[in-house]
mmCIF file of C-alpha atoms and ligand atoms in Angstrom:
data_model
loop_
_atom_site.group_PDB
_atom_site.id
_atom_site.type_symbol
_atom_site.label_atom_id
_atom_site.label_comp_id
_atom_site.label_asym_id
_atom_site.label_seq_id
_atom_site.Cartn_x
_atom_site.Cartn_y
_atom_site.Cartn_z
ATOM 1 C CA MET A 24 -1.471 -37.042 26.821
ATOM 2 C CA PRO A 25 1.976 -36.911 28.550
ATOM 3 C CA ASP A 26 2.573 -33.589 30.316
ATOM 4 C CA THR A 27 5.939 -33.264 28.542
ATOM 5 C CA LEU A 28 4.091 -32.760 25.269
ATOM 6 C CA THR A 29 3.605 -29.186 24.082
ATOM 7 C CA VAL A 30 0.715 -28.946 21.707
ATOM 8 C CA VAL A 31 1.017 -26.195 19.119
ATOM 9 C CA GLU A 32 -1.788 -24.853 17.033
ATOM 10 C CA ARG A 33 -1.545 -25.796 13.364
ATOM 11 C CA ARG A 34 -2.085 -23.028 10.901
ATOM 12 C CA SER A 35 -3.986 -23.502 7.733
ATOM 13 C CA PHE A 36 -5.233 -21.225 5.038
ATOM 14 C CA PRO A 37 -7.306 -22.156 1.994
ATOM 15 C CA ARG A 38 -4.969 -22.432 -0.971
ATOM 16 C CA GLY A 39 -7.629 -22.341 -3.635
ATOM 17 C CA GLY A 40 -7.043 -25.156 -6.109
ATOM 18 C CA THR A 41 -7.205 -24.756 -9.878
ATOM 19 C CA ALA A 42 -10.961 -25.346 -9.725
ATOM 20 C CA ASP A 43 -11.203 -22.156 -7.653
ATOM 21 C CA ARG A 44 -9.112 -20.108 -10.067
ATOM 22 C CA PHE A 45 -10.729 -16.883 -11.149
ATOM 23 C CA ASP A 46 -9.750 -16.482 -14.776
ATOM 24 C CA LEU A 47 -9.092 -12.942 -16.012
ATOM 25 C CA ALA A 48 -9.244 -13.931 -19.699
ATOM 26 C CA GLY A 49 -11.755 -11.826 -21.589
ATOM 27 C CA ARG A 50 -12.859 -9.954 -18.458
ATOM 28 C CA SER A 51 -13.077 -6.199 -18.081
ATOM 29 C CA VAL A 52 -11.027 -4.996 -15.118
ATOM 30 C CA PHE A 53 -11.612 -1.521 -13.683
ATOM 31 C CA VAL A 54 -8.623 -0.110 -11.824
ATOM 32 C CA ALA A 55 -10.063 2.636 -9.625
ATOM 33 C CA GLY A 56 -7.206 5.037 -8.928
ATOM 34 C CA HIS A 57 -5.106 4.148 -11.989
ATOM 35 C CA ALA A 58 -3.098 7.380 -11.826
ATOM 36 C CA GLY A 59 -1.633 6.719 -8.378
ATOM 37 C CA MET A 60 1.521 4.730 -7.638
ATOM 38 C CA VAL A 61 -0.374 1.476 -6.982
ATOM 39 C CA GLY A 62 -2.837 2.016 -9.831
ATOM 40 C CA ARG A 63 -0.037 2.628 -12.324
ATOM 41 C CA ALA A 64 1.756 -0.526 -11.217
ATOM 42 C CA LEU A 65 -1.493 -2.472 -11.583
ATOM 43 C CA VAL A 66 -2.010 -1.134 -15.096
ATOM 44 C CA ARG A 67 1.571 -2.239 -15.989
ATOM 45 C CA ARG A 68 1.030 -5.688 -14.488
ATOM 46 C CA LEU A 69 -2.460 -6.236 -15.931
ATOM 47 C CA SER A 70 -1.299 -5.314 -19.419
ATOM 48 C CA ALA A 71 0.368 -8.773 -19.401
ATOM 49 C CA GLU A 72 -3.005 -10.459 -18.725
ATOM 50 C CA PRO A 73 -5.587 -11.300 -21.391
ATOM 51 C CA CYS A 74 -8.124 -8.923 -19.874
ATOM 52 C CA ARG A 75 -9.573 -5.567 -20.931
ATOM 53 C CA LEU A 76 -8.501 -2.653 -18.760
ATOM 54 C CA LEU A 77 -10.921 0.079 -17.759
ATOM 55 C CA THR A 78 -9.803 3.367 -16.244
ATOM 56 C CA VAL A 79 -11.369 6.767 -15.807
ATOM 57 C CA ASP A 80 -9.739 10.129 -15.129
ATOM 58 C CA ARG A 81 -10.318 12.009 -11.920
ATOM 59 C CA GLY A 82 -11.748 14.962 -13.877
ATOM 60 C CA THR A 83 -14.394 12.717 -15.449
ATOM 61 C CA LEU A 84 -15.380 10.743 -12.350
ATOM 62 C CA ASP A 85 -14.986 11.729 -8.709
ATOM 63 C CA LEU A 86 -14.694 8.361 -6.937
ATOM 64 C CA ARG A 87 -16.043 9.909 -3.731
ATOM 65 C CA ARG A 88 -19.471 10.599 -5.258
ATOM 66 C CA PRO A 89 -21.843 7.617 -4.947
ATOM 67 C CA ASP A 90 -24.339 8.720 -7.626
ATOM 68 C CA ALA A 91 -21.677 9.492 -10.195
ATOM 69 C CA VAL A 92 -19.803 6.241 -9.480
ATOM 70 C CA ARG A 93 -23.056 4.272 -9.678
ATOM 71 C CA ALA A 94 -23.876 5.801 -13.076
ATOM 72 C CA TRP A 95 -20.361 5.093 -14.396
ATOM 73 C CA MET A 96 -20.425 1.493 -13.143
ATOM 74 C CA ASP A 97 -23.879 0.914 -14.644
ATOM 75 C CA ALA A 98 -22.638 2.226 -17.979
ATOM 76 C CA HIS A 99 -19.405 0.162 -18.037
ATOM 77 C CA ARG A 100 -20.351 -2.935 -16.006
ATOM 78 C CA PRO A 101 -16.813 -4.070 -15.124
ATOM 79 C CA ASP A 102 -16.377 -7.788 -14.381
ATOM 80 C CA VAL A 103 -13.637 -6.992 -11.884
ATOM 81 C CA VAL A 104 -13.025 -3.885 -9.776
ATOM 82 C CA ILE A 105 -9.752 -3.144 -7.991
ATOM 83 C CA VAL A 106 -10.029 -0.303 -5.480
ATOM 84 C CA ALA A 107 -6.554 1.236 -5.604
ATOM 85 C CA ALA A 108 -7.903 4.768 -5.172
ATOM 86 C CA ALA A 109 -7.170 6.336 -1.802
ATOM 87 C CA ARG A 110 -5.969 9.506 -0.165
ATOM 88 C CA VAL A 111 -2.529 8.517 1.090
ATOM 89 C CA GLY A 112 0.432 10.328 2.539
ATOM 90 C CA GLY A 113 3.269 10.117 5.024
ATOM 91 C CA ILE A 114 3.118 10.389 8.773
ATOM 92 C CA LEU A 115 2.935 14.206 8.836
ATOM 93 C CA ALA A 116 0.230 14.514 6.163
ATOM 94 C CA ASN A 117 -1.823 11.892 8.020
ATOM 95 C CA ALA A 118 -1.496 13.685 11.323
ATOM 96 C CA THR A 119 -2.218 17.187 10.008
ATOM 97 C CA GLU A 120 -5.049 16.556 7.521
ATOM 98 C CA PRO A 121 -7.340 14.231 9.507
ATOM 99 C CA VAL A 122 -10.560 15.275 7.780
ATOM 100 C CA ASP A 123 -9.219 14.548 4.295
ATOM 101 C CA PHE A 124 -7.779 11.171 5.257
ATOM 102 C CA LEU A 125 -10.911 10.044 7.092
ATOM 103 C CA ALA A 126 -13.637 11.539 4.903
ATOM 104 C CA ASP A 127 -12.123 10.895 1.459
ATOM 105 C CA ASN A 128 -11.249 7.277 2.163
ATOM 106 C CA LEU A 129 -14.638 6.582 3.710
ATOM 107 C CA ALA A 130 -16.333 8.217 0.734
ATOM 108 C CA ILE A 131 -14.334 6.194 -1.827
ATOM 109 C CA ALA A 132 -15.193 2.896 -0.116
ATOM 110 C CA ASN A 133 -18.824 3.865 0.284
ATOM 111 C CA ALA A 134 -19.169 4.921 -3.349
ATOM 112 C CA VAL A 135 -17.170 2.238 -5.168
ATOM 113 C CA ILE A 136 -17.984 -0.994 -3.293
ATOM 114 C CA PRO A 137 -21.814 -0.671 -3.372
ATOM 115 C CA ALA A 138 -21.772 0.577 -6.989
ATOM 116 C CA ALA A 139 -19.664 -2.397 -8.117
ATOM 117 C CA HIS A 140 -22.055 -4.790 -6.413
ATOM 118 C CA ALA A 141 -25.086 -3.084 -7.934
ATOM 119 C CA ALA A 142 -23.539 -3.190 -11.415
ATOM 120 C CA GLY A 143 -23.091 -6.966 -11.248
ATOM 121 C CA THR A 144 -19.303 -7.006 -10.776
ATOM 122 C CA ARG A 145 -18.065 -10.585 -10.375
ATOM 123 C CA LYS A 146 -15.105 -9.835 -8.141
ATOM 124 C CA LEU A 147 -13.807 -6.847 -6.196
ATOM 125 C CA LEU A 148 -10.412 -6.353 -4.582
ATOM 126 C CA TYR A 149 -10.116 -3.641 -1.931
ATOM 127 C CA LEU A 150 -6.814 -2.412 -0.534
ATOM 128 C CA GLY A 151 -6.378 -1.958 3.207
ATOM 129 C CA SER A 152 -2.953 -1.269 4.718
ATOM 130 C CA SER A 153 -0.538 -2.563 7.347
ATOM 131 C CA CYS A 154 -1.028 0.701 9.266
ATOM 132 C CA ILE A 155 -4.640 -0.132 10.090
ATOM 133 C CA TYR A 156 -3.608 -2.832 12.550
ATOM 134 C CA PRO A 157 -3.337 -1.887 16.227
ATOM 135 C CA ARG A 158 -0.252 0.191 17.075
ATOM 136 C CA ASP A 159 1.133 -2.431 19.438
ATOM 137 C CA ALA A 160 0.109 -5.555 17.526
ATOM 138 C CA PRO A 161 2.399 -8.560 18.149
ATOM 139 C CA GLN A 162 5.084 -8.917 15.449
ATOM 140 C CA PRO A 163 4.915 -10.176 12.804
ATOM 141 C CA ILE A 164 1.365 -8.854 12.451
ATOM 142 C CA SER A 165 -1.160 -11.500 11.485
ATOM 143 C CA GLU A 166 -4.466 -10.679 9.835
ATOM 144 C CA ALA A 167 -6.217 -11.810 13.026
ATOM 145 C CA ALA A 168 -4.777 -8.748 14.829
ATOM 146 C CA LEU A 169 -7.240 -6.400 13.110
ATOM 147 C CA LEU A 170 -9.420 -4.555 15.660
ATOM 148 C CA THR A 171 -7.724 -6.117 18.678
ATOM 149 C CA GLY A 172 -6.269 -2.894 20.124
ATOM 150 C CA PRO A 173 -5.889 0.897 19.902
ATOM 151 C CA LEU A 174 -4.673 2.452 16.643
ATOM 152 C CA GLU A 175 -1.511 4.495 16.088
ATOM 153 C CA PRO A 176 -2.670 8.105 16.771
ATOM 154 C CA THR A 177 -0.804 9.654 13.805
ATOM 155 C CA ASN A 178 -2.797 7.645 11.285
ATOM 156 C CA GLN A 179 -5.992 6.732 13.136
ATOM 157 C CA TRP A 180 -8.096 8.741 10.651
ATOM 158 C CA TYR A 181 -6.820 6.878 7.626
ATOM 159 C CA ALA A 182 -6.937 3.595 9.546
ATOM 160 C CA LEU A 183 -10.565 4.014 10.606
ATOM 161 C CA ALA A 184 -11.670 4.711 7.046
ATOM 162 C CA LYS A 185 -9.725 1.760 5.651
ATOM 163 C CA ILE A 186 -11.053 -0.561 8.363
ATOM 164 C CA ALA A 187 -14.563 0.543 7.363
ATOM 165 C CA GLY A 188 -13.761 -0.341 3.731
ATOM 166 C CA VAL A 189 -12.408 -3.759 4.694
ATOM 167 C CA LYS A 190 -15.495 -4.421 6.817
ATOM 168 C CA LEU A 191 -17.835 -3.191 4.076
ATOM 169 C CA CYS A 192 -16.351 -5.837 1.772
ATOM 170 C CA GLU A 193 -16.859 -8.482 4.439
ATOM 171 C CA ALA A 194 -20.431 -7.266 4.997
ATOM 172 C CA TYR A 195 -21.261 -7.413 1.267
ATOM 173 C CA ARG A 196 -19.902 -10.966 1.146
ATOM 174 C CA ARG A 197 -21.926 -12.000 4.180
ATOM 175 C CA GLN A 198 -25.227 -10.310 3.237
ATOM 176 C CA PHE A 199 -25.195 -10.620 -0.551
ATOM 177 C CA GLY A 200 -22.548 -13.246 -1.345
ATOM 178 C CA PHE A 201 -20.533 -10.600 -3.226
ATOM 179 C CA ASP A 202 -17.012 -11.872 -3.960
ATOM 180 C CA ALA A 203 -15.220 -8.907 -2.390
ATOM 181 C CA ILE A 204 -11.727 -9.661 -1.080
ATOM 182 C CA THR A 205 -9.263 -7.458 0.800
ATOM 183 C CA ALA A 206 -5.470 -7.166 0.742
ATOM 184 C CA MET A 207 -3.292 -5.532 3.409
ATOM 185 C CA PRO A 208 -0.153 -4.168 1.777
ATOM 186 C CA THR A 209 2.810 -3.134 3.872
ATOM 187 C CA ASN A 210 4.650 0.217 3.350
ATOM 188 C CA LEU A 211 5.083 0.642 -0.396
ATOM 189 C CA TYR A 212 7.600 2.445 -2.585
ATOM 190 C CA GLY A 213 8.581 2.617 -6.243
ATOM 191 C CA PRO A 214 8.116 4.573 -9.475
ATOM 192 C CA GLY A 215 5.227 7.034 -9.339
ATOM 193 C CA ASP A 216 5.616 7.612 -5.592
ATOM 194 C CA ARG A 217 5.222 11.072 -4.096
ATOM 195 C CA PHE A 218 8.745 12.445 -3.684
ATOM 196 C CA ASP A 219 7.616 15.200 -1.353
ATOM 197 C CA PRO A 220 9.876 15.913 1.651
ATOM 198 C CA GLU A 221 6.982 17.098 3.830
ATOM 199 C CA ARG A 222 3.921 15.097 2.796
ATOM 200 C CA GLY A 223 5.384 11.938 1.308
ATOM 201 C CA HIS A 224 6.252 8.625 2.960
ATOM 202 C CA VAL A 225 9.701 8.134 4.414
ATOM 203 C CA LEU A 226 11.414 6.401 1.477
ATOM 204 C CA PRO A 227 10.573 8.873 -1.301
ATOM 205 C CA ALA A 228 10.904 11.827 1.117
ATOM 206 C CA LEU A 229 14.431 10.820 2.167
ATOM 207 C CA MET A 230 15.357 10.099 -1.444
ATOM 208 C CA ALA A 231 14.287 13.583 -2.540
ATOM 209 C CA LYS A 232 15.999 15.206 0.439
ATOM 210 C CA ALA A 233 19.259 13.292 -0.067
ATOM 211 C CA HIS A 234 19.249 14.115 -3.779
ATOM 212 C CA ARG A 235 18.741 17.830 -3.098
ATOM 213 C CA ALA A 236 21.328 17.847 -0.291
ATOM 214 C CA LYS A 237 23.903 16.318 -2.647
ATOM 215 C CA ARG A 238 22.994 18.665 -5.479
ATOM 216 C CA ASP A 239 23.048 21.783 -3.285
ATOM 217 C CA GLY A 240 26.117 20.783 -1.284
ATOM 218 C CA THR A 241 24.140 20.792 2.007
ATOM 219 C CA GLY A 242 26.127 18.986 4.681
ATOM 220 C CA CYS A 243 23.242 17.332 6.515
ATOM 221 C CA LEU A 244 20.286 15.105 5.658
ATOM 222 C CA GLU A 245 17.304 15.662 7.941
ATOM 223 C CA VAL A 246 15.667 12.445 9.160
ATOM 224 C CA TRP A 247 12.540 12.681 11.322
ATOM 225 C CA GLY A 248 12.155 11.113 14.737
ATOM 226 C CA THR A 249 14.742 8.866 16.351
ATOM 227 C CA GLY A 250 15.559 6.569 13.433
ATOM 228 C CA THR A 251 14.693 3.555 15.600
ATOM 229 C CA PRO A 252 11.205 2.689 14.261
ATOM 230 C CA ARG A 253 11.219 -0.310 11.984
ATOM 231 C CA ARG A 254 9.300 -0.599 8.730
ATOM 232 C CA GLU A 255 8.848 -3.227 6.042
ATOM 233 C CA PHE A 256 9.102 -1.954 2.456
ATOM 234 C CA LEU A 257 7.560 -3.614 -0.586
ATOM 235 C CA HIS A 258 8.217 -2.517 -4.170
ATOM 236 C CA VAL A 259 4.965 -1.517 -5.854
ATOM 237 C CA ASP A 260 5.600 -3.871 -8.805
ATOM 238 C CA ASP A 261 5.787 -6.759 -6.347
ATOM 239 C CA LEU A 262 2.533 -5.548 -4.829
ATOM 240 C CA ALA A 263 0.809 -5.409 -8.227
ATOM 241 C CA ASP A 264 1.968 -8.950 -8.974
ATOM 242 C CA GLY A 265 0.750 -10.114 -5.549
ATOM 243 C CA LEU A 266 -2.631 -8.466 -6.072
ATOM 244 C CA VAL A 267 -3.163 -10.214 -9.403
ATOM 245 C CA HIS A 268 -2.129 -13.493 -7.774
ATOM 246 C CA LEU A 269 -4.647 -12.927 -4.981
ATOM 247 C CA LEU A 270 -7.398 -11.886 -7.358
ATOM 248 C CA THR A 271 -7.084 -15.042 -9.393
ATOM 249 C CA ARG A 272 -6.516 -17.490 -6.536
ATOM 250 C CA TYR A 273 -8.355 -16.316 -3.459
ATOM 251 C CA SER A 274 -11.940 -15.888 -2.441
ATOM 252 C CA GLY A 275 -12.802 -15.412 1.211
ATOM 253 C CA PRO A 276 -13.799 -12.947 3.920
ATOM 254 C CA GLU A 277 -10.407 -12.725 5.635
ATOM 255 C CA PRO A 278 -7.935 -10.040 4.583
ATOM 256 C CA VAL A 279 -4.568 -11.171 3.233
ATOM 257 C CA ASN A 280 -1.287 -9.430 4.138
ATOM 258 C CA ILE A 281 1.128 -8.624 1.327
ATOM 259 C CA GLY A 282 4.669 -7.865 2.428
ATOM 260 C CA THR A 283 8.227 -9.124 2.469
ATOM 261 C CA GLY A 284 8.274 -10.365 6.063
ATOM 262 C CA THR A 285 11.489 -8.374 6.653
ATOM 263 C CA ASP A 286 11.822 -4.944 8.252
ATOM 264 C CA ILE A 287 14.623 -2.430 8.727
ATOM 265 C CA ALA A 288 15.209 0.527 11.056
ATOM 266 C CA ILE A 289 14.612 3.991 9.576
ATOM 267 C CA ALA A 290 18.270 4.818 10.382
ATOM 268 C CA GLU A 291 19.418 1.875 8.221
ATOM 269 C CA LEU A 292 17.045 2.927 5.468
ATOM 270 C CA ALA A 293 18.527 6.443 5.552
ATOM 271 C CA GLU A 294 22.041 4.958 5.149
ATOM 272 C CA LEU A 295 20.911 2.812 2.246
ATOM 273 C CA ILE A 296 19.338 5.803 0.509
ATOM 274 C CA CYS A 297 22.442 7.982 1.064
ATOM 275 C CA GLU A 298 24.573 5.234 -0.476
ATOM 276 C CA THR A 299 22.285 4.914 -3.499
ATOM 277 C CA VAL A 300 22.078 8.662 -4.045
ATOM 278 C CA GLY A 301 25.784 9.199 -3.374
ATOM 279 C CA PHE A 302 25.198 11.697 -0.557
ATOM 280 C CA ARG A 303 28.284 11.762 1.683
ATOM 281 C CA GLY A 304 27.235 14.333 4.288
ATOM 282 C CA ARG A 305 25.971 13.749 7.812
ATOM 283 C CA ILE A 306 22.558 12.581 9.006
ATOM 284 C CA GLY A 307 20.641 14.673 11.572
ATOM 285 C CA TYR A 308 17.643 13.369 13.526
ATOM 286 C CA ARG A 309 14.805 15.816 14.068
ATOM 287 C CA SER A 310 13.209 15.164 17.453
ATOM 288 C CA ASP A 311 10.166 17.401 16.944
ATOM 289 C CA ARG A 312 8.833 15.066 14.249
ATOM 290 C CA PRO A 313 6.898 11.894 15.206
ATOM 291 C CA ASP A 314 8.217 8.330 15.145
ATOM 292 C CA GLY A 315 4.774 6.801 14.691
ATOM 293 C CA THR A 316 4.314 3.123 15.377
ATOM 294 C CA PRO A 317 7.536 1.519 16.683
ATOM 295 C CA ARG A 318 7.353 -1.544 14.467
ATOM 296 C CA LYS A 319 5.217 -2.817 11.625
ATOM 297 C CA ARG A 320 6.166 -6.122 10.061
ATOM 298 C CA LEU A 321 3.564 -8.336 8.446
ATOM 299 C CA ASP A 322 3.033 -12.038 8.885
ATOM 300 C CA THR A 323 2.972 -13.234 5.272
ATOM 301 C CA PHE A 324 1.959 -16.821 5.959
ATOM 302 C CA ARG A 325 -1.331 -16.582 4.053
ATOM 303 C CA MET A 326 0.198 -15.126 0.920
ATOM 304 C CA ARG A 327 2.968 -17.748 0.987
ATOM 305 C CA SER A 328 0.328 -20.467 1.425
ATOM 306 C CA LEU A 329 -1.281 -19.163 -1.740
ATOM 307 C CA GLY A 330 2.056 -19.689 -3.529
ATOM 308 C CA TRP A 331 3.308 -16.099 -3.789
ATOM 309 C CA GLN A 332 6.382 -14.256 -2.614
ATOM 310 C CA PRO A 333 8.011 -10.943 -3.540
ATOM 311 C CA ARG A 334 10.999 -10.835 -5.891
ATOM 312 C CA ILE A 335 12.492 -7.353 -5.660
ATOM 313 C CA ASP A 336 15.276 -6.964 -3.123
ATOM 314 C CA LEU A 337 15.163 -3.654 -1.193
ATOM 315 C CA ALA A 338 18.574 -2.349 -2.322
ATOM 316 C CA ASP A 339 17.763 -3.133 -5.985
ATOM 317 C CA GLY A 340 14.298 -1.618 -5.624
ATOM 318 C CA ILE A 341 15.711 1.587 -4.150
ATOM 319 C CA ALA A 342 18.286 1.851 -6.953
ATOM 320 C CA GLN A 343 15.588 1.349 -9.594
ATOM 321 C CA THR A 344 13.285 3.858 -7.888
ATOM 322 C CA TYR A 345 16.098 6.421 -7.680
ATOM 323 C CA ALA A 346 16.757 6.022 -11.416
ATOM 324 C CA TRP A 347 13.050 6.630 -12.067
ATOM 325 C CA TYR A 348 13.018 9.646 -9.741
ATOM 326 C CA ARG A 349 16.049 11.181 -11.486
ATOM 327 C CA ASP A 350 14.506 10.716 -14.938
ATOM 328 C CA HIS A 351 10.931 11.725 -14.137
ATOM 329 C CA VAL A 352 11.017 14.142 -11.221
ATOM 330 C CA ALA A 353 14.463 15.501 -10.390
ATOM 331 C CA MET A 354 15.490 16.397 -13.935
ATOM 332 C CA ASP A 355 13.109 19.367 -14.155
ATOM 333 C CA GLU A 356 13.876 20.487 -10.617
ATOM 334 C CA ASP A 357 17.626 20.184 -11.100
ATOM 335 C CA SER A 358 17.547 22.346 -14.209
ATOM 336 C CA LEU A 359 16.466 25.207 -11.932
ATOM 337 C CA HIS A 360 19.540 24.591 -9.765
ATOM 338 C CA PRO A 361 22.409 24.670 -12.281
ATOM 339 C CA THR A 362 25.111 24.951 -9.607
ATOM 340 C CA GLY A 363 24.709 21.278 -8.488
HETATM 341 O O1 GFB B 12 6.607 6.543 5.845
HETATM 342 P P1 GFB B 12 6.061 7.247 7.016
HETATM 343 O O2 GFB B 12 5.668 8.684 6.806
HETATM 344 O O3 GFB B 12 4.803 6.506 7.557
HETATM 345 O O4 GFB B 12 7.172 7.280 8.192
HETATM 346 P P2 GFB B 12 4.372 5.435 8.659
HETATM 347 C C1 GFB B 12 7.827 6.129 8.597
HETATM 348 C C2 GFB B 12 8.892 6.468 9.641
HETATM 349 O O5 GFB B 12 9.943 7.203 9.003
HETATM 350 C C3 GFB B 12 8.445 7.321 10.824
HETATM 351 C C4 GFB B 12 10.288 8.316 9.788
HETATM 352 O O6 GFB B 12 9.080 6.851 11.986
HETATM 353 C C5 GFB B 12 8.979 8.698 10.479
HETATM 354 O O7 GFB B 12 9.226 9.519 11.585
HETATM 355 N N1 GFB B 12 10.868 9.377 8.921
HETATM 356 C C6 GFB B 12 12.158 9.810 8.970
HETATM 357 C C7 GFB B 12 10.250 10.071 7.974
HETATM 358 N N2 GFB B 12 12.368 10.786 8.102
HETATM 359 C C8 GFB B 12 11.199 10.982 7.446
HETATM 360 C C9 GFB B 12 10.804 11.843 6.396
HETATM 361 O O8 GFB B 12 11.567 12.660 5.893
HETATM 362 N N3 GFB B 12 9.515 11.727 5.945
HETATM 363 C C10 GFB B 12 8.641 10.816 6.488
HETATM 364 N N4 GFB B 12 7.404 10.746 6.005
HETATM 365 N N5 GFB B 12 8.987 9.993 7.506
HETATM 366 C C11 GFB B 12 2.196 5.661 7.381
HETATM 367 C C12 GFB B 12 0.795 6.130 7.648
HETATM 368 O O9 GFB B 12 2.825 5.561 8.587
HETATM 369 O O10 GFB B 12 2.201 4.402 6.763
HETATM 370 C C13 GFB B 12 0.008 6.121 6.429
HETATM 371 O O11 GFB B 12 0.826 7.408 8.254
HETATM 372 C C14 GFB B 12 0.273 4.957 5.490
HETATM 373 O O12 GFB B 12 -1.348 6.162 6.793
HETATM 374 C C15 GFB B 12 1.693 4.396 5.526
HETATM 375 O O13 GFB B 12 -0.621 3.956 5.692
HETATM 376 C C16 GFB B 12 1.816 3.015 4.935
HETATM 377 O O14 GFB B 12 4.833 4.070 8.289
HETATM 378 O O15 GFB B 12 4.750 5.857 10.043
#
């Protein structure tokens, strides 16, 4: 081989031909966590499929309780289970409620995955997250980066629990041949999000804060940290579509990233939100709040190899989400603030 030749590694990922297609027609699909933002998007997306949807309210079934989940699964015997249930929250909630984020997410994985297997479920899809990769993973983050370095301290509790869930799926596949697959969504946003300035994720939190600042005539929007961290944002309807794509076309032990492949700085995101909301005041950066991981952009090669890509542009997605927020959340709140 001439020494002027640089040999590069070729990447390949199983595409899953039509013979491998997992058909949803006539199947019962249990969406665990159907009341959350992801679960609601899944219910919307799956209503277009010829399958039968199964859901259960939190008051009827606590998804953290193995015996109760086992009994429910045995009674309903879903063909497909999608684990969209999780305790989630923004950077501050993660850092200040470590027990809840670690224990609840571990308990959900440990109750739902074994119960689905025991009930004869044909296929299970478990959701991990881009924040469970090492804090300083090379960008864009490939699935192979999992467990190659230390976690981001602000969300290590959530990350550990989700890693355990991902590994439990892999273990069930290896030991019992259970068709459990895992997806790694990037930071999500959209209708049904938690528009809570303290406990929510950055996008809905800034949207709520900008809306209130405009309504109340406050001159300054408070943004946490330095504004320099970069994040990738995926609309939850794109995620739901990607999950159905994955469910029907992929079977394997390796997790699959679902993202846009594009990130933006938090400062740019704040500008975009101010523009959408029509807030014309100033932006102030709060240095006593954490930045978290500096950058988190997913390598979406696998998902693209499987023939899927997102459709909703960030600016359009933010505008649509703001319209939803105004109609479903802000309207009631605003009526208590008639001066706006
Ligand atoms: O969305 P976020 O809370 O979560 O914060 P992570 C992202 C970035 O936005 C951080 C900044 O750099 C924050 O400091 N930020 C600016 C704000 N203003 C605000 C604000 O008003 N609210 C919030 N929340 N952030 C989460 C994990 O990390 O990622 C979770 O903690 C989860 O476990 C999620 O997995 C996907 O992206 O830093």
